[in-house]
Short mmCIF file of C-alpha atoms in Angstrom, two decimals:
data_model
loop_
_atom_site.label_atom_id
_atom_site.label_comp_id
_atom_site.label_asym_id
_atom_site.label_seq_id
_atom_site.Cartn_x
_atom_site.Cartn_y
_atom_site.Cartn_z
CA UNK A 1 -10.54 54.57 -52.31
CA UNK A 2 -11.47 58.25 -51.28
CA UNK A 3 -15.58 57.35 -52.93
CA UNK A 4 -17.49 55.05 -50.16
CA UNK A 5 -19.39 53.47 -53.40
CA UNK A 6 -16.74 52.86 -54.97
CA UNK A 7 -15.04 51.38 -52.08
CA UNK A 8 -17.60 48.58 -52.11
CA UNK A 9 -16.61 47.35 -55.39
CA UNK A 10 -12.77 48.34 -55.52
CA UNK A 11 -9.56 49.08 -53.90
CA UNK A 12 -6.29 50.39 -54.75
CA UNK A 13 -4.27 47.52 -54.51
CA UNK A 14 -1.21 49.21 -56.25
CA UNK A 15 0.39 52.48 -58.11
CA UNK A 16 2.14 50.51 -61.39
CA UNK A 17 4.55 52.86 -63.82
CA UNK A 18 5.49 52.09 -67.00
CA UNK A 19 9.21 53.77 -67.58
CA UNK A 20 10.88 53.63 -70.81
CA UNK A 21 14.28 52.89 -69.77
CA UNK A 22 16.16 54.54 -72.80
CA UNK A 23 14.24 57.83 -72.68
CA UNK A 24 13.26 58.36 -69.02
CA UNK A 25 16.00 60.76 -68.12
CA UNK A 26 15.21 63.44 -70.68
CA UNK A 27 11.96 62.88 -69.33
CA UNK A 28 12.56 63.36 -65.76
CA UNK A 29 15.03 66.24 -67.00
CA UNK A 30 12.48 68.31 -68.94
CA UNK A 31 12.00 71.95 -67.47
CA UNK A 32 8.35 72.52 -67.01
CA UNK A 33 6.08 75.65 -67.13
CA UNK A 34 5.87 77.62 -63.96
CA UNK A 35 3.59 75.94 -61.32
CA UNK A 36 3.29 72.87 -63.77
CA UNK A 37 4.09 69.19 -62.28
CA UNK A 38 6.63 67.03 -64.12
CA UNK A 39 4.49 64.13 -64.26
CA UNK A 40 7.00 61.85 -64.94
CA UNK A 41 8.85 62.77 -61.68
CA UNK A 42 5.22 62.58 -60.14
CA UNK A 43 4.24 59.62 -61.39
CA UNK A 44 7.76 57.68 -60.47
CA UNK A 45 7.36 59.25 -56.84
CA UNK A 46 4.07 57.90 -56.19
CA UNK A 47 4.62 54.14 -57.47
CA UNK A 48 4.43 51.26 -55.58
CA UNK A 49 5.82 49.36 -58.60
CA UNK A 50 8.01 50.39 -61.31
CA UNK A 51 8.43 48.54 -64.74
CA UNK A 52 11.08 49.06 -66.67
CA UNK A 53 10.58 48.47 -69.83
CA UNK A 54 12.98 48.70 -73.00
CA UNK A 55 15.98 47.40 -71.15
CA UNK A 56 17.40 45.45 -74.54
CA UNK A 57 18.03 49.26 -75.69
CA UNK A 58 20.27 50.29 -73.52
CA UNK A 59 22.90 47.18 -73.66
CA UNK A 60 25.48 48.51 -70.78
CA UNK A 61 24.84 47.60 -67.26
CA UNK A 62 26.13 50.83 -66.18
CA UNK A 63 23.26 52.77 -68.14
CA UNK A 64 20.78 50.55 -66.46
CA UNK A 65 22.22 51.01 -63.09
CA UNK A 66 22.42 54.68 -63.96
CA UNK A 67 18.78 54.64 -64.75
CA UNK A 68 17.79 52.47 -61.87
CA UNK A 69 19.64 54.80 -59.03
CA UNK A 70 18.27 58.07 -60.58
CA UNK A 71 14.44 55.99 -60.07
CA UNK A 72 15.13 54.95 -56.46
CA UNK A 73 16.48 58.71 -55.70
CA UNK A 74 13.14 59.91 -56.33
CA UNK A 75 11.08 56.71 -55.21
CA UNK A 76 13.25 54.63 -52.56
CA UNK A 77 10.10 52.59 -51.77
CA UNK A 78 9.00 51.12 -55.15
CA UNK A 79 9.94 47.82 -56.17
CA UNK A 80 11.96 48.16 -59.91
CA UNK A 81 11.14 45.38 -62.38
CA UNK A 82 13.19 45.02 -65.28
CA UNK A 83 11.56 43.70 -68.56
CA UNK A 84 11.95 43.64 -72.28
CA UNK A 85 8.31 44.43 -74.98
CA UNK A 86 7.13 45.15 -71.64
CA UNK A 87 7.25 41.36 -70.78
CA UNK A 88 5.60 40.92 -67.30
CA UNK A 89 4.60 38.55 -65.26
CA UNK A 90 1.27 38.99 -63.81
CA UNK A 91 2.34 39.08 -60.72
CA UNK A 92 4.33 41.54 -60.40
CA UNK A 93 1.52 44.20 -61.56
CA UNK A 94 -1.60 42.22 -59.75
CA UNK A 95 -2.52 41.56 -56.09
CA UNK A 96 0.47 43.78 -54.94
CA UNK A 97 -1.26 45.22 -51.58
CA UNK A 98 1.12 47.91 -52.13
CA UNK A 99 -0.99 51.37 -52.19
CA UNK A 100 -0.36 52.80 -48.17
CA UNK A 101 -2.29 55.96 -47.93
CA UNK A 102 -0.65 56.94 -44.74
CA UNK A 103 2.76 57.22 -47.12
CA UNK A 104 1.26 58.60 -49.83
CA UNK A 105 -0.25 61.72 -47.76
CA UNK A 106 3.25 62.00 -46.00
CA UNK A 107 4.28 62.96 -49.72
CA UNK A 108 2.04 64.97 -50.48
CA UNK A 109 -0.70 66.14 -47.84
CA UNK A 110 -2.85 67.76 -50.47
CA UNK A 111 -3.47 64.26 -52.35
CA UNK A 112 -6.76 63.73 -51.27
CA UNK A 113 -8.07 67.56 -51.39
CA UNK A 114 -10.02 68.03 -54.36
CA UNK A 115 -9.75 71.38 -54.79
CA UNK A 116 -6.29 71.81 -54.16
CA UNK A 117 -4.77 73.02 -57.09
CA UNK A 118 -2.73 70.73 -59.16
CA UNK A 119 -1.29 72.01 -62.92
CA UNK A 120 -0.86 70.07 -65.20
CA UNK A 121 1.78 69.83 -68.01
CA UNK A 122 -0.56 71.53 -71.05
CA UNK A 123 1.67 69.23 -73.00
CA UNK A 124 0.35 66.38 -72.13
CA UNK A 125 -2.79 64.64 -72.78
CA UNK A 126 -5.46 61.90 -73.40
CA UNK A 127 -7.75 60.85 -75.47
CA UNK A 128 -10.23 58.14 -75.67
CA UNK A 129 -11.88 56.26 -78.60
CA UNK A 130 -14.93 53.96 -77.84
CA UNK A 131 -16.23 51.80 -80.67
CA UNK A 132 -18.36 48.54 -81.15
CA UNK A 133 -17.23 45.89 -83.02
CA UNK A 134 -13.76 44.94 -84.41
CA UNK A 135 -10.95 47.54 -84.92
CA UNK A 136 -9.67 48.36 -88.50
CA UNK A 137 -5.67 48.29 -87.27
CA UNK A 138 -4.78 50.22 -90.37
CA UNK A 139 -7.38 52.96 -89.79
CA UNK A 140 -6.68 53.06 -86.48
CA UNK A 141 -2.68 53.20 -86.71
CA UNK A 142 -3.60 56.11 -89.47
CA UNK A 143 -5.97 57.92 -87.15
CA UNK A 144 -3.14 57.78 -84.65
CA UNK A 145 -0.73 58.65 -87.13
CA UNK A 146 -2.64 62.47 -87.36
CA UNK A 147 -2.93 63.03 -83.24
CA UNK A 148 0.75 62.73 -82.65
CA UNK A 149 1.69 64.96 -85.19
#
């Protein structure tokens, strides 16, 4: 949306998080390193859309409600979806003509600056595997198996 080639082929039709509904306030709770972003605070505040998945964990209402409030004190905009194994219909992820700049710089002002500084969490990461052919699930589940430990 910011790149004008990129604009011809694309827009940002949407901001969709993923929350884990059992484990999203330690999340939210966790005490960063100085100057470092919570990300999941960040990325709940800037959503246009909020899944939340896992709800068939956390069997009381009140838990859910719990959970739900705490989201929509940090993100009063974003629609909250409930779903279980992240059960979705397509619709509520695609063609959402949600993303509003104009809101999203009246959060943060800085979002489109690219050199404005931004730390990140050190904890957190990515990483990316890119492979022809057909995936060995066992060698890949074992390969996963070393990064997270």
């Amino acid at each position: 949306f910011v790149d004008e080639e990129v604009q011809q082929y694309f827009k940002l039709d949407g901001i969709v998080t993923l929350v884990d509904a059992k484990h999203i306030e330690q999340h939210l709770d966790e005490e960063k390193p100085e100057g470092a972003e919570n990300e999941s605070v960040e990325q709940v505040a800037f959503a246009d859309r909020i899944i939340l998945n896992k709800i068939d964990l956390m069997p009381e209402e009140a838990d859910l409600a719990r959970v739900e409030a705490r989201l929509r004190s940090i993100n009063g905009f974003a629609q909250i979806v409930r779903t279980e194994r992240s059960q979705v219909d397509a619709s509520n992820v695609l063609n959402l003509g949600a993303f509003d700049l104009k809101r999203t710089l009246e959060m943060d002002p800085e979002f489109l600056a690219m050199d404005a500084e931004h730390e990140h969490d050190e904890s957190v990461s990515s990483t990316g595997v890119n492979l022809p052919g057909e995936v060995d699930m066992s060698a890949f589940q074992d390969y996963m198996s070393t990064i997270l430990r």
